[in-house]
Coordinates of C-alpha atoms in Angstrom, one line a residue:
M1 CA 5.4 20.8 -21.1
S2 CA 5.0 18.3 -18.3
P3 CA 7.7 15.5 -18.0
H4 CA 5.0 12.9 -19.1
Q5 CA 4.5 14.8 -22.4
N6 CA 8.2 14.2 -23.4
I7 CA 7.6 10.4 -23.2
L8 CA 4.7 10.6 -25.5
K9 CA 6.8 11.5 -28.5
Y10 CA 8.2 7.9 -28.7
N11 CA 6.8 4.8 -30.4
T12 CA 7.9 2.4 -27.6
V13 CA 8.8 2.8 -24.0
I14 CA 10.6 0.1 -22.0
F15 CA 10.4 -0.2 -18.2
D16 CA 12.5 -2.2 -15.8
M17 CA 10.4 -4.2 -13.5
D18 CA 12.0 -4.6 -10.1
G19 CA 12.7 -1.3 -8.4
C20 CA 10.9 0.7 -11.2
L21 CA 7.4 -0.7 -11.9
I22 CA 7.3 -2.6 -8.6
D23 CA 8.8 -2.9 -5.2
S24 CA 9.7 -6.5 -4.7
I25 CA 12.5 -6.2 -2.3
E26 CA 10.8 -8.1 0.5
V27 CA 9.8 -10.9 -1.8
Q28 CA 13.4 -11.2 -3.0
R29 CA 14.7 -11.3 0.6
L30 CA 12.2 -14.0 1.6
S31 CA 13.0 -16.0 -1.6
L32 CA 16.7 -15.9 -1.1
E33 CA 16.3 -16.9 2.5
A34 CA 14.2 -19.9 1.3
A35 CA 16.8 -20.9 -1.3
L36 CA 19.7 -20.6 1.2
S37 CA 17.8 -22.7 3.8
K38 CA 18.5 -25.6 1.5
T39 CA 22.3 -25.1 1.7
N40 CA 25.0 -24.5 4.3
I41 CA 25.2 -20.9 3.2
K42 CA 24.0 -18.5 5.9
F43 CA 21.6 -15.7 4.9
T44 CA 23.1 -12.3 6.0
Q45 CA 22.4 -8.7 5.0
K46 CA 25.7 -8.8 3.1
T47 CA 24.6 -11.9 1.2
F48 CA 21.4 -10.2 0.3
E49 CA 23.2 -7.0 -0.9
T50 CA 25.5 -9.2 -3.1
F51 CA 22.4 -10.8 -4.5
L52 CA 20.8 -7.4 -5.2
S53 CA 24.0 -6.2 -6.9
Y54 CA 23.4 -8.8 -9.6
T55 CA 19.8 -7.7 -10.3
G56 CA 19.0 -7.8 -13.9
D57 CA 20.8 -11.1 -14.6
S58 CA 19.0 -14.4 -14.7
L59 CA 18.5 -16.2 -11.4
E60 CA 20.8 -19.1 -12.6
N61 CA 23.6 -16.7 -13.4
I62 CA 23.2 -14.9 -10.1
F63 CA 23.4 -18.1 -8.2
R64 CA 26.4 -19.2 -10.2
K65 CA 28.2 -16.0 -9.3
M66 CA 27.3 -16.4 -5.7
N67 CA 28.3 -20.1 -5.6
I68 CA 24.7 -21.1 -4.7
P69 CA 23.7 -24.6 -6.0
L70 CA 21.4 -24.2 -9.0
Q71 CA 19.0 -26.7 -7.4
C72 CA 18.1 -23.8 -5.0
C73 CA 16.5 -21.9 -7.9
K74 CA 13.4 -24.0 -7.5
S75 CA 13.0 -23.0 -3.8
F76 CA 13.6 -19.3 -4.7
R77 CA 10.9 -19.4 -7.4
E78 CA 8.4 -21.2 -5.3
A79 CA 8.9 -18.7 -2.5
S80 CA 8.7 -15.8 -5.0
C81 CA 5.3 -17.1 -6.4
K82 CA 4.0 -17.8 -2.9
N83 CA 4.7 -14.2 -1.7
V84 CA 3.5 -12.3 -4.8
T85 CA 0.9 -10.5 -2.7
L86 CA 3.8 -8.7 -0.9
I87 CA 4.8 -7.0 -4.1
K88 CA 3.9 -3.3 -4.2
P89 CA 3.3 -1.3 -7.4
N90 CA 4.9 2.1 -8.1
D91 CA 1.6 4.0 -8.1
E92 CA 3.1 7.1 -9.7
L93 CA 4.5 5.0 -12.6
I94 CA 1.1 3.2 -13.0
T95 CA -0.4 6.7 -13.7
V96 CA 2.3 7.3 -16.3
L97 CA 1.6 3.8 -17.9
K98 CA -2.1 4.9 -18.3
K99 CA -1.0 8.1 -20.1
I100 CA 1.4 6.3 -22.3
K101 CA -1.1 3.6 -23.2
E102 CA -3.7 6.2 -24.0
S103 CA -1.2 7.8 -26.4
G104 CA -1.0 4.6 -28.5
C105 CA 2.6 4.1 -27.6
K106 CA 3.8 0.5 -27.1
I107 CA 5.0 -0.4 -23.6
C108 CA 7.5 -3.2 -22.8
I109 CA 9.2 -4.7 -19.8
C110 CA 12.8 -5.6 -19.3
S111 CA 13.4 -8.0 -16.5
G112 CA 15.6 -10.9 -15.4
K113 CA 12.5 -12.6 -14.0
D114 CA 11.1 -15.7 -15.7
H115 CA 8.2 -15.0 -18.0
Y116 CA 5.6 -16.8 -15.9
R117 CA 6.7 -14.8 -12.9
I118 CA 6.3 -11.5 -14.8
I119 CA 2.8 -12.5 -15.9
Q120 CA 1.9 -13.5 -12.3
V121 CA 3.0 -10.1 -10.9
L122 CA 1.3 -8.1 -13.7
E123 CA -1.9 -10.0 -13.2
H124 CA -1.7 -9.7 -9.4
L125 CA -1.3 -5.9 -9.7
D126 CA -3.9 -5.7 -12.5
I127 CA -1.5 -3.9 -14.9
E128 CA -1.0 -6.6 -17.6
K129 CA -3.4 -4.6 -19.8
Y130 CA -0.7 -1.9 -20.3
F131 CA 1.8 -4.3 -21.9

């Protein structure tokens, strides 16, 4: 039995978005840089690593934890939308999505991203049809 066949015995499969379905690390870096450029907080690799350690939480909660003004969320989101073309799909997982969808199983996404940003990424990568 292939590893993919084990998945097919379930009714619903839930995937994480960032780091699983997609590689958005460069977009996250650029977006955090854009957000921090509106503050006196210097962008460093350590700052970025701290940001990534909170992945999965909402942007507002991450910024609160990092003491970044919430007004910077707008800059982050704008940069994220502007740079959507830099997001790369996990091609192996896309193949798995096709098999799961063909089996009739429901597929869901779990993400800390805003809904409109999830839709933008799925449409850009032409994978919205699986969800």
